[in-house]
Amino acid sequence: MDTILGPLYYAVSWIIVQFHSLYSLVFDKNSGWAWGLSIVSLVVLIRICLIPLFVKQIKATRNMQALQPKMKAIQERYKSDKQRQSEEMMKLYKETGTNPLSSCLPILAQSPFFISLYQVLNHIAQGKTVGVIDQTLLDSARQAHIFGAPLSVKFMDSAAKVESFGASLLDVRVVTVTMIVLMSLSQFFTQRQLMTKNVDLSVKTPFMQQQKMLMYVFPLIFAVLGINFPVGVLVYWLTTNVWTLGQQMFVIRRNPTPGSLAFKQRQERLRAKGKLTEDPAEVEARKAVEAARAKRQQPKRQTKAKRQVGTATATPSATSADAGTTAASDEGKPSMEKKQEASQDAKAAGGTKDAKAGGKPGQRKSGPQRPKHPSKK
């Protein structure tokens, strides 16, 4: 490891020493401020150099989000043929100009510097010169404390080792735990900001579930690994997390993903400033949708007890209605019978009058008689 990363040890130690010489003009050269700010400046310098890779990461992430429906269709179509599935995926990446590894480039590019800083601080903790740090600078770095914790000690170091640097184990534990918590929170809010503001929520894809899982997994990884890193490395890691959070916030505000919440907020800001020109038809359609949404009344939610009371109240009324219908039908029956009897009496009376007049019942008194049907002769 030392042989492969040896040149980086010199590069990292040289950058730290240069910044240390600059801050020594303001602070004590043996103070934690001079050495701590040198590490922070190292992070800032590295992250500025990685901005082009960060831009590629943003573009790659957006392209991956847009390709998720097509990728899912390919997986479903060729789920029994893994080789054909891989070929179609590579063809899709080539056609759209997407590189899945681009989203990991900033982390991969930053890892060698992270490892080199870890080794430099580890050499300082062991009292060994490394890179351009000679014995004089080594003694100065070993005396540097950040809030009472030496730069080169870890959370898991013994009390005897901590005391050899002129510090107490309690101070080291408090400082390291505080920095680990801040690291985890900054990583969580960075991932949460990406999920809640810069993702097109109209499209549900497996990529969103993966990002949501990483939002909780990464902070746990930081918490577990953080107890094994020196205080100087924790300073480096916390600084780079805060930088990532601020950089992402700036990018999301200025150039959000279309369809995301941040994109809608940006459109509203531009519309309020009069910098956004829209089609009048789209404006009218949006107003109509908003008006219809405002007029629509949502049904009031009722508790289970209220629903049971309403059902119990409705049941007796329905029973009484059925009873009223039955009674009305029963009352209607005698009246129909009376009408039938009255019609029969009227027919009988008519037949009696006809018989007295000399005719047959049911025949008219005078006038031509209807001829009988031939079959009845």
Coordinates of C-alpha atoms in Angstrom, one line a residue:
M1 CA 0.0 0.0 0.0
D2 CA 2.8 2.4 0.9
T3 CA 4.6 1.6 -2.3
I4 CA 1.5 2.2 -4.5
L5 CA 0.3 5.3 -2.7
G6 CA 3.7 6.7 -1.8
P7 CA 3.5 9.6 -4.3
L8 CA 0.1 10.6 -2.9
Y9 CA 1.6 10.6 0.6
Y10 CA 4.0 13.3 -0.6
A11 CA 1.3 15.2 -2.4
V12 CA -1.1 15.2 0.6
S13 CA 1.5 16.0 3.2
W14 CA 2.9 18.8 1.0
I15 CA -0.5 20.4 0.6
I16 CA -1.1 20.2 4.4
V17 CA 2.3 21.7 5.1
Q18 CA 1.7 24.6 2.8
F19 CA -1.7 25.4 4.3
H20 CA -0.1 25.0 7.8
S21 CA 2.6 27.6 6.9
L22 CA -0.2 30.0 5.8
Y23 CA -2.4 29.5 8.9
S24 CA 0.7 29.7 11.2
L25 CA 0.8 33.4 10.4
V26 CA -2.5 33.8 12.3
F27 CA -2.6 31.0 14.8
D28 CA 0.0 29.2 16.9
K29 CA 1.8 26.7 14.6
N30 CA 1.3 23.9 17.2
S31 CA -2.4 24.6 17.7
G32 CA -5.3 22.5 16.5
W33 CA -6.6 25.5 14.6
A34 CA -3.5 25.7 12.3
W35 CA -3.5 21.9 11.6
G36 CA -7.3 21.5 11.6
L37 CA -7.8 24.3 9.1
S38 CA -5.1 22.9 7.0
I39 CA -7.1 19.6 6.7
V40 CA -10.3 21.5 5.9
S41 CA -8.4 23.5 3.2
L42 CA -7.2 20.2 1.7
V43 CA -10.8 19.0 1.4
V44 CA -11.9 22.3 -0.2
L45 CA -9.0 22.1 -2.7
I46 CA -9.8 18.5 -3.6
R47 CA -13.5 19.1 -4.0
I48 CA -12.9 22.1 -6.2
C49 CA -10.8 19.9 -8.5
L50 CA -13.6 17.3 -8.5
I51 CA -16.4 19.7 -9.6
P52 CA -16.3 18.5 -13.3
L53 CA -16.7 14.9 -12.0
F54 CA -19.6 16.1 -9.8
V55 CA -21.3 17.6 -12.9
K56 CA -21.0 14.3 -14.6
Q57 CA -22.4 12.5 -11.6
I58 CA -25.5 14.8 -11.7
K59 CA -26.1 14.1 -15.3
A60 CA -25.5 10.4 -14.9
T61 CA -28.0 10.2 -12.0
R62 CA -30.6 12.0 -14.0
N63 CA -30.1 9.8 -17.0
M64 CA -30.4 6.7 -14.8
Q65 CA -33.7 8.0 -13.4
A66 CA -35.0 8.6 -16.9
L67 CA -33.9 5.1 -18.1
Q68 CA -35.5 3.2 -15.2
P69 CA -38.8 2.4 -17.0
K70 CA -36.9 1.1 -20.1
M71 CA -34.5 -0.9 -18.0
K72 CA -37.3 -2.5 -16.1
A73 CA -39.0 -3.4 -19.5
I74 CA -35.8 -5.1 -20.7
Q75 CA -35.5 -7.0 -17.5
E76 CA -39.1 -8.3 -17.7
R77 CA -38.7 -9.1 -21.4
Y78 CA -35.4 -11.1 -21.1
K79 CA -35.6 -12.3 -17.5
S80 CA -34.9 -15.9 -18.6
D81 CA -31.9 -14.8 -20.7
K82 CA -29.3 -13.0 -18.6
Q83 CA -26.8 -12.6 -21.4
R84 CA -29.3 -11.0 -23.8
Q85 CA -30.5 -8.8 -20.9
S86 CA -26.9 -7.6 -20.4
E87 CA -26.5 -6.9 -24.1
E88 CA -29.7 -4.9 -24.3
M89 CA -28.7 -2.9 -21.2
M90 CA -25.3 -2.0 -22.7
K91 CA -27.0 -1.1 -26.0
L92 CA -29.4 1.2 -24.1
Y93 CA -26.5 2.8 -22.3
K94 CA -24.6 3.3 -25.5
E95 CA -27.6 4.8 -27.4
T96 CA -28.4 7.3 -24.6
G97 CA -24.8 8.1 -23.7
T98 CA -25.2 7.0 -20.1
N99 CA -22.4 5.6 -18.0
P100 CA -23.6 3.9 -14.8
L101 CA -20.2 4.4 -13.1
S102 CA -20.3 8.2 -13.6
S103 CA -22.4 8.5 -10.4
C104 CA -19.5 7.0 -8.5
L105 CA -16.7 9.0 -10.0
P106 CA -16.4 11.6 -7.3
I107 CA -16.2 9.0 -4.6
L108 CA -13.7 6.9 -6.5
A109 CA -11.6 9.9 -7.3
Q110 CA -11.6 11.1 -3.7
S111 CA -10.8 7.7 -2.2
P112 CA -7.0 7.7 -2.8
F113 CA -6.7 11.1 -1.1
F114 CA -8.8 9.9 1.8
I115 CA -6.6 6.8 2.2
S116 CA -3.5 8.9 1.9
L117 CA -4.6 11.3 4.6
Y118 CA -5.5 8.4 6.8
Q119 CA -2.0 6.9 6.4
V120 CA -0.3 10.3 7.0
L121 CA -2.2 10.8 10.3
N122 CA -1.5 7.2 11.2
H123 CA 2.3 7.8 10.7
I124 CA 2.0 10.9 12.9
A125 CA 0.2 8.9 15.6
Q126 CA 3.1 6.4 15.5
G127 CA 5.7 9.1 15.6
K128 CA 7.0 8.4 12.1
T129 CA 7.9 11.0 9.5
V130 CA 5.9 10.7 6.3
G131 CA 6.1 12.5 3.0
V132 CA 7.5 16.1 3.5
I133 CA 6.6 16.1 7.2
D134 CA 10.0 16.0 9.0
Q135 CA 10.6 15.6 12.7
T136 CA 9.9 19.2 13.6
L137 CA 6.6 19.2 11.8
L138 CA 5.8 15.8 13.3
D139 CA 6.3 17.1 16.8
S140 CA 4.1 20.1 16.1
A141 CA 1.3 17.9 14.7
R142 CA 1.4 15.6 17.7
Q143 CA 0.8 18.6 20.0
A144 CA -2.2 19.8 18.0
H145 CA -5.6 19.3 19.7
I146 CA -9.1 20.0 18.4
F147 CA -11.4 20.7 21.4
G148 CA -9.0 18.7 23.6
A149 CA -8.7 15.7 21.2
P150 CA -5.4 15.1 19.4
L151 CA -5.6 14.9 15.6
S152 CA -4.1 11.4 15.4
V153 CA -6.1 9.5 18.1
K154 CA -9.1 7.3 17.6
F155 CA -12.3 6.5 19.6
M156 CA -11.1 3.0 20.2
D157 CA -7.6 4.0 21.5
S158 CA -6.7 3.1 25.0
A159 CA -6.5 5.6 27.9
A160 CA -2.7 5.2 28.1
K161 CA -2.2 6.1 24.4
V162 CA -4.5 9.1 24.7
E163 CA -2.7 10.3 27.8
S164 CA 0.7 10.1 26.0
F165 CA -0.6 12.9 23.8
G166 CA -1.5 15.0 26.8
A167 CA -5.3 14.5 26.5
S168 CA -8.1 12.7 28.4
L169 CA -10.0 9.7 27.1
L170 CA -13.4 11.5 27.9
D171 CA -12.5 14.4 25.7
V172 CA -11.5 12.2 22.9
R173 CA -14.7 10.1 23.2
V174 CA -16.9 13.3 23.3
V175 CA -15.2 14.9 20.3
T176 CA -15.2 11.7 18.2
V177 CA -18.9 10.8 18.9
T178 CA -20.0 14.4 18.2
M179 CA -18.2 14.4 14.9
I180 CA -19.5 10.9 13.9
V181 CA -23.1 12.1 14.7
L182 CA -22.6 15.2 12.6
M183 CA -21.2 13.1 9.7
S184 CA -24.1 10.8 9.8
L185 CA -26.7 13.6 9.9
S186 CA -25.1 15.5 7.1
Q187 CA -25.1 12.3 4.9
F188 CA -28.7 11.6 5.8
F189 CA -29.9 15.1 4.9
T190 CA -27.9 15.1 1.7
Q191 CA -29.6 11.9 0.6
R192 CA -33.0 13.1 1.9
Q193 CA -32.7 16.3 0.0
L194 CA -32.1 14.4 -3.2
M195 CA -35.1 12.1 -2.6
T196 CA -37.7 14.7 -1.6
K197 CA -36.8 17.6 -3.9
N198 CA -34.8 16.4 -6.9
V199 CA -36.7 13.3 -8.0
D200 CA -39.6 13.1 -10.4
L201 CA -42.3 11.7 -8.1
S202 CA -44.7 11.1 -11.0
V203 CA -42.7 8.0 -12.1
K204 CA -42.3 5.2 -9.6
T205 CA -39.1 3.2 -10.3
P206 CA -36.9 0.7 -8.4
F207 CA -34.2 3.4 -8.5
M208 CA -36.2 5.5 -6.0
Q209 CA -36.5 2.5 -3.6
Q210 CA -32.7 2.0 -3.8
Q211 CA -32.0 5.7 -3.1
K212 CA -34.5 5.5 -0.1
M213 CA -32.6 2.5 1.3
L214 CA -29.3 4.3 0.9
M215 CA -30.6 7.2 2.8
Y216 CA -30.7 5.0 5.9
V217 CA -27.8 2.7 5.1
F218 CA -25.0 5.3 4.6
P219 CA -25.4 7.0 8.0
L220 CA -25.1 3.6 9.7
I221 CA -21.9 2.9 7.7
F222 CA -20.5 6.2 8.7
A223 CA -21.3 5.5 12.4
V224 CA -19.7 2.1 12.4
L225 CA -16.6 3.1 10.5
G226 CA -16.1 6.4 12.2
I227 CA -15.0 4.9 15.5
N228 CA -11.9 3.4 13.7
F229 CA -10.7 6.7 12.2
P230 CA -8.4 9.3 13.7
V231 CA -9.8 12.7 14.6
G232 CA -8.0 14.3 11.7
V233 CA -9.8 11.9 9.2
L234 CA -13.1 12.7 10.9
V235 CA -12.4 16.4 10.3
Y236 CA -11.8 15.5 6.6
W237 CA -14.9 13.4 6.3
L238 CA -17.2 15.9 8.0
T239 CA -15.9 18.7 5.9
T240 CA -16.5 16.8 2.6
N241 CA -20.0 15.8 3.7
V242 CA -20.9 19.4 4.5
W243 CA -19.4 20.5 1.2
T244 CA -21.5 17.9 -0.7
L245 CA -24.7 19.0 1.1
G246 CA -24.1 22.7 0.2
Q247 CA -23.0 21.9 -3.4
Q248 CA -26.1 19.7 -4.0
M249 CA -28.4 22.3 -2.5
F250 CA -27.0 24.9 -5.0
V251 CA -27.4 22.5 -7.9
I252 CA -30.9 21.5 -7.0
R253 CA -32.0 25.2 -6.7
R254 CA -30.4 26.3 -9.9
N255 CA -30.8 23.2 -12.1
P256 CA -33.4 20.8 -10.7
T257 CA -34.6 17.6 -12.3
P258 CA -37.7 18.2 -14.5
G259 CA -40.9 17.0 -12.8
S260 CA -39.4 17.2 -9.3
L261 CA -40.6 19.4 -6.4
A262 CA -37.5 21.6 -6.8
F263 CA -38.3 22.1 -10.5
K264 CA -41.9 23.3 -9.6
Q265 CA -40.5 25.7 -7.0
R266 CA -38.0 27.1 -9.5
Q267 CA -40.8 27.6 -12.1
E268 CA -42.8 29.5 -9.5
R269 CA -39.9 31.7 -8.6
L270 CA -39.3 32.5 -12.3
R271 CA -43.0 33.1 -12.9
A272 CA -43.2 35.5 -10.0
K273 CA -40.2 37.5 -11.3
G274 CA -41.7 37.6 -14.8
K275 CA -38.8 35.6 -16.3
L276 CA -40.9 32.6 -17.4
T277 CA -42.9 32.9 -20.6
E278 CA -45.7 30.3 -20.8
D279 CA -48.3 29.3 -23.4
P280 CA -51.7 31.0 -22.5
A281 CA -53.4 27.7 -23.2
E282 CA -51.3 26.0 -20.6
V283 CA -51.9 28.8 -18.1
E284 CA -55.7 28.5 -18.6
A285 CA -55.6 24.7 -18.3
R286 CA -53.6 24.9 -15.0
K287 CA -56.0 27.5 -13.6
A288 CA -59.0 25.2 -14.5
V289 CA -57.4 22.3 -12.8
E290 CA -56.7 24.3 -9.7
A291 CA -60.3 25.7 -9.7
A292 CA -61.7 22.2 -10.0
R293 CA -59.5 20.9 -7.3
A294 CA -60.6 23.7 -5.0
K295 CA -64.3 23.1 -5.6
R296 CA -64.1 19.4 -5.1
Q297 CA -65.2 18.5 -1.6
Q298 CA -63.7 15.5 0.0
P299 CA -66.1 13.3 2.0
K300 CA -65.8 13.7 5.7
R301 CA -64.2 10.9 7.5
Q302 CA -66.3 9.2 10.2
T303 CA -65.2 7.0 13.0
K304 CA -66.3 3.4 13.2
A305 CA -68.7 4.3 16.1
K306 CA -70.5 7.0 14.0
R307 CA -70.9 4.6 11.0
Q308 CA -72.4 2.0 13.3
V309 CA -74.9 4.6 14.8
G310 CA -75.9 5.7 11.3
T311 CA -76.5 2.1 10.2
A312 CA -78.6 1.5 13.3
T313 CA -80.7 4.6 12.7
A314 CA -81.3 3.8 9.1
T315 CA -82.5 0.2 9.8
P316 CA -85.7 1.1 11.9
S317 CA -86.8 3.7 9.3
A318 CA -86.5 1.1 6.6
T319 CA -88.5 -1.3 8.7
S320 CA -91.3 1.3 9.3
A321 CA -91.4 2.1 5.6
D322 CA -91.9 -1.6 4.8
A323 CA -94.6 -1.8 7.4
G324 CA -96.4 1.2 5.9
T325 CA -96.3 -0.3 2.4
T326 CA -97.8 -3.6 3.7
A327 CA -100.6 -1.7 5.5
A328 CA -101.4 0.3 2.5
S329 CA -101.6 -2.8 0.4
D330 CA -103.9 -4.4 3.0
E331 CA -106.1 -1.4 3.0
G332 CA -106.3 -1.4 -0.7
K333 CA -107.7 -4.9 -0.9
P334 CA -111.2 -4.3 0.6
S335 CA -111.8 -1.3 -1.6
M336 CA -111.1 -3.3 -4.7
E337 CA -113.5 -6.0 -3.5
K338 CA -116.2 -3.4 -2.9
K339 CA -115.8 -2.0 -6.4
Q340 CA -116.1 -5.5 -7.9
E341 CA -119.3 -6.2 -5.9
A342 CA -120.8 -2.8 -7.0
S343 CA -120.2 -3.6 -10.7
Q344 CA -121.8 -7.0 -10.3
D345 CA -124.9 -5.5 -8.6
A346 CA -125.2 -2.9 -11.4
K347 CA -125.1 -5.6 -14.1
A348 CA -127.8 -7.6 -12.2
A349 CA -130.1 -4.5 -12.0
G350 CA -129.7 -3.8 -15.7
G351 CA -130.7 -7.4 -16.6
T352 CA -133.8 -7.2 -14.4
K353 CA -135.0 -4.0 -16.1
D354 CA -134.5 -5.5 -19.6
A355 CA -136.5 -8.5 -18.6
K356 CA -139.4 -6.4 -17.5
A357 CA -139.4 -4.5 -20.7
G358 CA -139.9 -7.8 -22.6
G359 CA -136.4 -8.3 -23.8
K360 CA -133.7 -10.6 -22.9
P361 CA -131.1 -9.5 -20.5
G362 CA -128.4 -7.6 -22.1
Q363 CA -130.4 -6.7 -25.2
R364 CA -131.3 -3.2 -26.3
K365 CA -135.0 -2.1 -26.3
S366 CA -135.3 -0.9 -29.8
G367 CA -133.4 -0.6 -33.0
P368 CA -131.9 -3.1 -35.4
Q369 CA -130.6 -6.2 -33.8
R370 CA -127.1 -7.4 -34.5
P371 CA -127.3 -10.4 -36.8
K372 CA -126.1 -13.7 -35.3
H373 CA -123.0 -15.3 -36.4
P374 CA -123.5 -18.2 -38.8
S375 CA -122.0 -20.6 -36.4
K376 CA -124.6 -19.9 -33.8
K377 CA -127.7 -20.6 -36.0

